[in-house]
Amino acid sequence: MNTFSAAVERSSTLRAAVTEHPGRYRILTGERPTGPLHLGHYFGTISERVRLHRLGVDTFVILADYQVITDRDAMGQVRENVYSAVLDYLAAGIDPDRATIFTHSSVPALNQLMLPFLSLVTEAELHRNPTVKAEHAASGRALSGLLLTYPVHQAADILFCKGNLVPVGKDNLPHVELTRVIARRFNERYSAVFPEPQALLTSAPEVPGLDGRKMSKSYGNAIALSMTADETAALIRRAPTDSQRLITFDSVNRPGVSALLTTAALCSGRDERDLADDIGDAGAGALKKLTTDSVNEFLAPHRQRRTDFARDPEFVRSVLRHGNRRANVEATRTLEEVHAAMGTAY
Ligand code: TRP
């Protein structure tokens, strides 16, 4: 069975159910603050998250700061990245009065779920996880205990607040699958404490980086939401293209040209091939100008709101403090239930 296409199918049924009864769902999703959020995050997850939030789905967003050290040794600019992500959430339309935005490391009771959860999975199951394997291979490092147990701590992230809907990209599907297994095994072994959360795959196409590879800060091919219009123009100017003047959409043979077309298409709501036809034989310079204008125009309102929020750092800090307080209340309540179920309530 192809689990990916099965997940896509389940997700579209699920999306309809959520639209009909948003009040029945609690989303838990988020990201690793390894760098500034970029256009890939925007189209891949943030816009869907905001859509669900606006429908009235109870929204928890985790900034998984401990996850920064799953595949590297250094925390980098973690604080800066956390605040920067909060600015993007606010600018994108997450209402901090109705959503809980929090940092993983600030919720100790959440992390206590890790011990009983670890007892529910085998070493073989952990070694089989395809995303863990891929991240381990890409890291070029020894497999750390934290990376090996990645799906288990992510299960704790999701289950501490009894999230039952997890909007994720396909890399995180295996973790949601294991989260369901952990919830089921806990409920069977002790008593029914946890929901079995469902993954909601975002339908947005993957945004390629400016060189046609996956958009990633580490490749230098990502348009950060926090960039200025000039920085965006400079980055697009340096993007690799080719010397053929006629612009065509062909992602296999012309990855650079096609990535620019896809970026412009997503930002302008038009079709890549129509854009290519419009440019005709005007060459890469015209393509880059069109892409720059489309991105900057699309991001202008977001960037304006972001700048406005950034003027009030105390407000941004209070959003996190408030979110952390709420997350701690949820985690403490769930941990008490876990203790009661396990017979360790003294
Ligand atoms: N692992 C996710 C990523 O790197 C981030 C994340 C942490 C997450 N906890 C989560 C996503 C819980 C969904 C649910 O993208």
Tab-separated table of C-alpha atoms and ligand atoms in Angstrom:
chain	number	residue	atom	x	y	z
A	1	MET	CA	0.000	0.000	0.000
A	2	ASN	CA	1.211	3.506	-0.750
A	3	THR	CA	0.850	5.222	2.610
A	4	PHE	CA	1.419	8.655	1.109
A	5	SER	CA	-1.468	8.551	-1.357
A	6	ALA	CA	-3.645	6.954	1.326
A	7	ALA	CA	-2.812	9.895	3.593
A	8	VAL	CA	-3.659	12.381	0.835
A	9	GLU	CA	-7.014	10.710	0.386
A	10	ARG	CA	-7.761	10.588	4.108
A	11	SER	CA	-6.772	14.236	4.385
A	12	SER	CA	-9.322	15.447	1.880
A	13	THR	CA	-12.127	13.600	3.714
A	14	LEU	CA	-10.810	14.974	6.959
A	15	ARG	CA	-10.653	18.520	5.585
A	16	ALA	CA	-14.368	18.353	4.770
A	17	ALA	CA	-15.172	17.016	8.253
A	18	VAL	CA	-13.190	19.810	9.898
A	19	THR	CA	-14.916	22.462	7.813
A	20	GLU	CA	-18.262	21.102	8.934
A	21	HIS	CA	-17.423	20.767	12.646
A	22	PRO	CA	-14.386	22.919	13.446
A	23	GLY	CA	-15.265	22.862	17.154
A	24	ARG	CA	-14.489	19.139	17.388
A	25	TYR	CA	-10.831	19.578	16.588
A	26	ARG	CA	-7.697	20.761	18.253
A	27	ILE	CA	-4.685	21.340	16.034
A	28	LEU	CA	-1.199	20.846	17.296
A	29	THR	CA	1.502	21.704	14.822
A	30	GLY	CA	4.624	23.785	14.590
A	31	GLU	CA	8.230	23.857	13.562
A	32	ARG	CA	11.818	23.690	14.509
A	33	PRO	CA	13.311	27.158	14.962
A	34	THR	CA	16.496	26.503	12.970
A	35	GLY	CA	16.240	29.672	10.861
A	36	PRO	CA	13.825	32.295	9.584
A	37	LEU	CA	10.554	31.032	8.133
A	38	HIS	CA	10.432	31.205	4.350
A	39	LEU	CA	8.024	31.053	1.442
A	40	GLY	CA	8.061	27.238	1.570
A	41	HIS	CA	6.725	27.339	5.124
A	42	TYR	CA	4.168	29.937	4.109
A	43	PHE	CA	2.584	27.925	1.298
A	44	GLY	CA	3.348	24.531	2.837
A	45	THR	CA	1.936	24.916	6.323
A	46	ILE	CA	1.312	28.422	7.599
A	47	SER	CA	-1.486	29.363	5.218
A	48	GLU	CA	-3.356	26.103	5.940
A	49	ARG	CA	-2.871	26.581	9.663
A	50	VAL	CA	-4.284	30.105	9.472
A	51	ARG	CA	-7.233	28.877	7.411
A	52	LEU	CA	-8.122	26.241	10.021
A	53	HIS	CA	-7.576	28.717	12.841
A	54	ARG	CA	-9.997	31.154	11.189
A	55	LEU	CA	-12.577	28.392	10.858
A	56	GLY	CA	-12.522	28.246	14.645
A	57	VAL	CA	-10.350	25.155	15.209
A	58	ASP	CA	-8.592	25.355	18.581
A	59	THR	CA	-4.957	26.011	17.644
A	60	PHE	CA	-1.714	25.060	19.410
A	61	VAL	CA	1.551	26.002	17.723
A	62	ILE	CA	4.791	24.566	19.078
A	63	LEU	CA	8.195	26.090	18.553
A	64	ALA	CA	10.127	22.882	18.955
A	65	ASP	CA	13.376	24.330	20.233
A	66	TYR	CA	14.721	21.027	21.595
A	67	GLN	CA	14.284	19.629	18.085
A	68	VAL	CA	16.933	22.047	16.807
A	69	ILE	CA	19.563	19.653	18.177
A	70	THR	CA	18.138	16.509	16.586
A	71	ASP	CA	20.486	16.748	13.605
A	72	ARG	CA	23.150	19.259	14.726
A	73	ASP	CA	25.111	20.104	17.841
A	74	ALA	CA	24.529	23.841	18.095
A	75	MET	CA	21.354	25.719	19.004
A	76	GLY	CA	22.331	28.572	16.642
A	77	GLN	CA	20.264	31.746	16.866
A	78	VAL	CA	17.419	29.888	18.527
A	79	ARG	CA	15.981	32.806	20.511
A	80	GLU	CA	16.034	35.093	17.531
A	81	ASN	CA	14.442	32.407	15.361
A	82	VAL	CA	11.704	31.816	17.926
A	83	TYR	CA	10.754	35.494	18.113
A	84	SER	CA	10.974	35.798	14.346
A	85	ALA	CA	8.554	32.872	13.919
A	86	VAL	CA	6.118	34.422	16.398
A	87	LEU	CA	6.173	37.605	14.301
A	88	ASP	CA	5.366	35.586	11.193
A	89	TYR	CA	2.496	33.763	12.902
A	90	LEU	CA	1.011	37.050	14.061
A	91	ALA	CA	1.502	38.691	10.676
A	92	ALA	CA	-0.045	35.683	8.909
A	93	GLY	CA	-3.197	35.976	11.006
A	94	ILE	CA	-2.848	33.717	14.048
A	95	ASP	CA	-4.786	35.477	16.807
A	96	PRO	CA	-2.821	35.075	20.054
A	97	ASP	CA	-6.006	35.452	22.112
A	98	ARG	CA	-7.447	32.339	20.522
A	99	ALA	CA	-4.293	30.340	19.845
A	100	THR	CA	-1.571	28.926	22.076
A	101	ILE	CA	1.899	29.631	20.724
A	102	PHE	CA	4.549	28.059	22.958
A	103	THR	CA	8.128	26.850	23.205
A	104	HIS	CA	8.779	23.153	23.779
A	105	SER	CA	11.487	23.663	26.400
A	106	SER	CA	9.160	25.796	28.548
A	107	VAL	CA	6.745	22.950	29.256
A	108	PRO	CA	8.419	20.462	31.618
A	109	ALA	CA	5.280	18.365	32.226
A	110	LEU	CA	5.017	17.739	28.472
A	111	ASN	CA	8.509	16.285	28.466
A	112	GLN	CA	7.691	13.949	31.335
A	113	LEU	CA	5.377	12.025	29.003
A	114	MET	CA	8.518	10.903	27.210
A	115	LEU	CA	9.403	8.226	29.802
A	116	PRO	CA	6.178	6.202	29.742
A	117	PHE	CA	5.974	6.695	25.961
A	118	LEU	CA	9.476	5.293	25.467
A	119	SER	CA	8.333	2.097	27.147
A	120	LEU	CA	5.646	1.675	24.492
A	121	VAL	CA	7.931	1.473	21.454
A	122	THR	CA	10.681	-0.925	20.514
A	123	GLU	CA	14.151	-0.053	19.385
A	124	ALA	CA	13.403	-1.742	16.044
A	125	GLU	CA	10.399	0.522	15.474
A	126	LEU	CA	12.537	3.581	16.120
A	127	HIS	CA	15.243	2.421	13.713
A	128	ARG	CA	12.672	1.799	10.975
A	129	ASN	CA	11.388	5.413	10.826
A	130	PRO	CA	12.191	6.674	7.296
A	131	THR	CA	12.419	10.362	8.273
A	132	VAL	CA	14.796	9.631	11.121
A	133	LYS	CA	16.920	7.529	8.753
A	134	ALA	CA	16.992	10.300	6.138
A	135	GLU	CA	17.859	13.005	8.657
A	136	HIS	CA	20.546	10.837	10.171
A	137	ALA	CA	22.084	10.187	6.743
A	138	ALA	CA	21.962	13.886	5.830
A	139	SER	CA	23.494	14.951	9.152
A	140	GLY	CA	26.765	13.096	8.623
A	141	ARG	CA	26.888	12.511	12.391
A	142	ALA	CA	26.505	9.603	14.744
A	143	LEU	CA	22.844	8.849	15.493
A	144	SER	CA	22.044	10.617	18.761
A	145	GLY	CA	19.512	9.313	21.238
A	146	LEU	CA	17.476	12.453	20.629
A	147	LEU	CA	17.280	11.881	16.873
A	148	LEU	CA	16.499	8.193	17.327
A	149	THR	CA	13.635	9.055	19.680
A	150	TYR	CA	12.404	12.003	17.570
A	151	PRO	CA	8.970	10.458	16.871
A	152	VAL	CA	8.481	9.732	20.579
A	153	HIS	CA	9.138	13.276	21.749
A	154	GLN	CA	6.999	14.523	18.927
A	155	ALA	CA	4.234	12.203	20.144
A	156	ALA	CA	4.540	13.899	23.532
A	157	ASP	CA	4.248	17.315	21.816
A	158	ILE	CA	1.024	16.272	20.197
A	159	LEU	CA	-0.577	14.240	22.971
A	160	PHE	CA	0.136	16.513	25.939
A	161	CYS	CA	-2.705	18.811	24.847
A	162	LYS	CA	-4.767	15.970	23.337
A	163	GLY	CA	-4.393	17.431	19.887
A	164	ASN	CA	-6.480	15.349	17.487
A	165	LEU	CA	-5.541	17.011	14.210
A	166	VAL	CA	-1.963	17.439	13.066
A	167	PRO	CA	-1.355	19.470	9.906
A	168	VAL	CA	2.031	18.302	8.624
A	169	GLY	CA	4.146	17.930	5.539
A	170	LYS	CA	4.919	14.437	4.325
A	171	ASP	CA	8.237	14.199	6.217
A	172	ASN	CA	6.333	14.227	9.475
A	173	LEU	CA	3.744	11.588	8.503
A	174	PRO	CA	5.686	8.666	10.014
A	175	HIS	CA	5.815	10.533	13.327
A	176	VAL	CA	2.070	11.041	13.401
A	177	GLU	CA	1.652	7.362	12.573
A	178	LEU	CA	3.806	6.411	15.567
A	179	THR	CA	1.957	8.937	17.736
A	180	ARG	CA	-1.241	7.025	16.994
A	181	VAL	CA	0.441	3.765	17.920
A	182	ILE	CA	1.710	5.235	21.191
A	183	ALA	CA	-1.720	6.652	22.078
A	184	ARG	CA	-3.375	3.321	21.317
A	185	ARG	CA	-0.866	1.285	23.309
A	186	PHE	CA	-1.059	3.635	26.280
A	187	ASN	CA	-4.857	3.486	26.283
A	188	GLU	CA	-4.807	-0.325	26.045
A	189	ARG	CA	-2.163	-0.855	28.679
A	190	TYR	CA	-3.515	1.635	31.254
A	191	SER	CA	-6.754	3.459	30.527
A	192	ALA	CA	-8.199	5.651	27.816
A	193	VAL	CA	-6.354	8.954	28.202
A	194	PHE	CA	-5.322	9.955	24.683
A	195	PRO	CA	-7.060	10.590	21.359
A	196	GLU	CA	-5.531	9.001	18.253
A	197	PRO	CA	-4.598	12.117	16.303
A	198	GLN	CA	-5.048	12.302	12.570
A	199	ALA	CA	-2.516	13.761	10.162
A	200	LEU	CA	-3.765	16.439	7.820
A	201	LEU	CA	-1.475	16.652	4.825
A	202	THR	CA	-1.354	20.115	3.367
A	203	SER	CA	-2.468	20.120	-0.238
A	204	ALA	CA	-0.161	22.977	-1.282
A	205	PRO	CA	2.469	22.080	-3.833
A	206	GLU	CA	6.006	22.003	-2.556
A	207	VAL	CA	7.729	25.336	-3.178
A	208	PRO	CA	11.101	24.731	-4.820
A	209	GLY	CA	14.114	26.716	-3.708
A	210	LEU	CA	15.449	29.261	-6.196
A	211	ASP	CA	17.889	26.689	-7.604
A	212	GLY	CA	15.215	24.006	-8.044
A	213	ARG	CA	16.291	22.000	-4.978
A	214	LYS	CA	14.108	21.821	-1.851
A	215	MET	CA	13.776	25.276	-0.321
A	216	SER	CA	16.040	25.341	2.698
A	217	LYS	CA	17.914	28.021	4.547
A	218	SER	CA	21.040	25.876	4.524
A	219	TYR	CA	21.092	25.851	0.692
A	220	GLY	CA	20.851	29.662	0.518
A	221	ASN	CA	17.928	29.266	-1.895
A	222	ALA	CA	15.103	30.377	0.384
A	223	ILE	CA	13.094	33.582	0.318
A	224	ALA	CA	12.610	34.414	3.997
A	225	LEU	CA	9.334	36.076	4.931
A	226	SER	CA	11.387	38.557	6.955
A	227	MET	CA	13.510	39.762	4.026
A	228	THR	CA	13.078	43.244	2.629
A	229	ALA	CA	11.975	43.766	-0.962
A	230	ASP	CA	15.566	44.684	-1.876
A	231	GLU	CA	17.033	41.596	-0.224
A	232	THR	CA	14.489	39.502	-2.102
A	233	ALA	CA	15.466	41.141	-5.396
A	234	ALA	CA	19.170	40.530	-4.721
A	235	LEU	CA	18.582	36.867	-3.884
A	236	ILE	CA	16.509	36.295	-7.022
A	237	ARG	CA	19.140	38.104	-9.126
A	238	ARG	CA	21.739	35.525	-8.009
A	239	ALA	CA	19.475	32.527	-8.752
A	240	PRO	CA	20.977	30.144	-11.327
A	241	THR	CA	19.213	30.022	-14.704
A	242	ASP	CA	20.495	29.107	-18.187
A	243	SER	CA	21.424	30.901	-21.390
A	244	GLN	CA	18.368	29.924	-23.432
A	245	ARG	CA	16.324	33.073	-24.032
A	246	LEU	CA	13.012	31.365	-24.652
A	247	ILE	CA	11.436	30.767	-21.239
A	248	THR	CA	9.711	27.401	-20.875
A	249	PHE	CA	8.485	25.395	-17.904
A	250	ASP	CA	10.531	22.183	-17.676
A	251	SER	CA	11.479	21.306	-14.122
A	252	VAL	CA	13.643	18.308	-15.150
A	253	ASN	CA	15.870	20.013	-17.703
A	254	ARG	CA	15.582	23.632	-16.551
A	255	PRO	CA	15.314	23.454	-12.738
A	256	GLY	CA	16.383	27.064	-12.099
A	257	VAL	CA	14.065	28.641	-14.669
A	258	SER	CA	11.195	26.403	-13.587
A	259	ALA	CA	11.684	27.152	-9.886
A	260	LEU	CA	11.379	30.866	-10.634
A	261	LEU	CA	8.227	30.232	-12.672
A	262	THR	CA	6.693	28.148	-9.868
A	263	THR	CA	7.520	30.830	-7.313
A	264	ALA	CA	5.995	33.572	-9.454
A	265	ALA	CA	2.965	31.383	-10.185
A	266	LEU	CA	2.269	30.645	-6.509
A	267	CYS	CA	2.603	34.297	-5.566
A	268	SER	CA	0.447	35.605	-8.405
A	269	GLY	CA	-2.115	32.784	-8.510
A	270	ARG	CA	-1.329	32.140	-12.175
A	271	ASP	CA	-0.184	29.105	-14.137
A	272	GLU	CA	3.536	28.475	-14.715
A	273	ARG	CA	3.080	27.798	-18.431
A	274	ASP	CA	0.997	30.929	-18.986
A	275	LEU	CA	3.664	32.989	-17.292
A	276	ALA	CA	6.345	31.375	-19.495
A	277	ASP	CA	4.275	32.176	-22.605
A	278	ASP	CA	3.951	35.790	-21.485
A	279	ILE	CA	7.712	36.133	-21.080
A	280	GLY	CA	8.422	34.350	-24.359
A	281	ASP	CA	11.979	34.975	-25.543
A	282	ALA	CA	12.645	37.946	-23.250
A	283	GLY	CA	15.131	35.807	-21.287
A	284	ALA	CA	16.097	35.163	-17.688
A	285	GLY	CA	16.306	38.866	-16.814
A	286	ALA	CA	12.622	39.360	-17.568
A	287	LEU	CA	11.758	36.169	-15.703
A	288	LYS	CA	13.652	37.365	-12.648
A	289	LYS	CA	11.965	40.737	-12.736
A	290	LEU	CA	8.541	39.124	-12.955
A	291	THR	CA	9.381	36.741	-10.094
A	292	THR	CA	10.745	39.525	-7.897
A	293	ASP	CA	7.673	41.675	-8.473
A	294	SER	CA	5.266	38.790	-7.817
A	295	VAL	CA	6.992	37.770	-4.575
A	296	ASN	CA	7.371	41.293	-3.270
A	297	GLU	CA	3.814	42.204	-4.097
A	298	PHE	CA	2.485	39.032	-2.515
A	299	LEU	CA	4.536	39.448	0.660
A	300	ALA	CA	4.112	43.215	1.049
A	301	PRO	CA	1.080	43.106	3.390
A	302	HIS	CA	2.623	40.284	5.451
A	303	ARG	CA	5.893	42.173	5.749
A	304	GLN	CA	4.123	45.368	6.692
A	305	ARG	CA	2.198	43.659	9.504
A	306	ARG	CA	5.390	41.902	10.595
A	307	THR	CA	7.236	45.216	10.848
A	308	ASP	CA	4.375	46.703	12.850
A	309	PHE	CA	4.423	43.827	15.358
A	310	ALA	CA	8.220	43.972	15.566
A	311	ARG	CA	7.974	47.524	16.880
A	312	ASP	CA	6.497	46.103	20.069
A	313	PRO	CA	8.897	43.405	21.329
A	314	GLU	CA	7.212	43.356	24.720
A	315	PHE	CA	3.955	42.303	23.063
A	316	VAL	CA	5.734	39.510	21.176
A	317	ARG	CA	7.305	38.253	24.413
A	318	SER	CA	3.921	38.409	26.148
A	319	VAL	CA	2.386	36.236	23.409
A	320	LEU	CA	4.914	33.522	24.220
A	321	ARG	CA	4.587	33.939	27.972
A	322	HIS	CA	0.824	33.626	27.707
A	323	GLY	CA	1.136	30.618	25.373
A	324	ASN	CA	3.631	28.922	27.667
A	325	ARG	CA	1.366	29.433	30.641
A	326	ARG	CA	-1.574	27.860	28.818
A	327	ALA	CA	0.547	24.974	27.527
A	328	ASN	CA	1.772	24.281	31.069
A	329	VAL	CA	-1.797	24.137	32.368
A	330	GLU	CA	-2.708	21.576	29.687
A	331	ALA	CA	0.451	19.537	30.223
A	332	THR	CA	0.024	19.414	33.990
A	333	ARG	CA	-3.571	18.279	33.667
A	334	THR	CA	-2.635	15.530	31.193
A	335	LEU	CA	0.307	14.396	33.304
A	336	GLU	CA	-2.030	14.059	36.289
A	337	GLU	CA	-4.298	11.829	34.206
A	338	VAL	CA	-1.296	9.786	33.137
A	339	HIS	CA	-0.193	9.402	36.740
A	340	ALA	CA	-3.698	8.348	37.752
A	341	ALA	CA	-3.858	5.821	34.889
A	342	MET	CA	-0.453	4.370	35.768
A	343	GLY	CA	-1.105	4.252	39.494
A	344	THR	CA	1.601	6.786	40.275
A	345	ALA	CA	-0.601	9.508	41.758
A	346	TYR	CA	0.626	9.895	45.341
B	1	TRP	N1	9.159	18.060	13.496
B	1	TRP	C1	8.478	19.173	12.908
B	1	TRP	C2	9.374	19.762	11.806
B	1	TRP	O1	10.565	19.726	11.895
B	1	TRP	C3	8.149	20.247	13.907
B	1	TRP	C4	7.253	19.742	14.994
B	1	TRP	C5	7.576	19.558	16.307
B	1	TRP	C6	5.905	19.314	14.855
B	1	TRP	N2	6.544	19.046	16.994
B	1	TRP	C7	5.500	18.887	16.151
B	1	TRP	C8	5.011	19.252	13.773
B	1	TRP	C9	4.233	18.365	16.368
B	1	TRP	C10	3.739	18.733	14.018
B	1	TRP	C11	3.360	18.296	15.292
B	1	TRP	O2	8.851	20.245	10.851
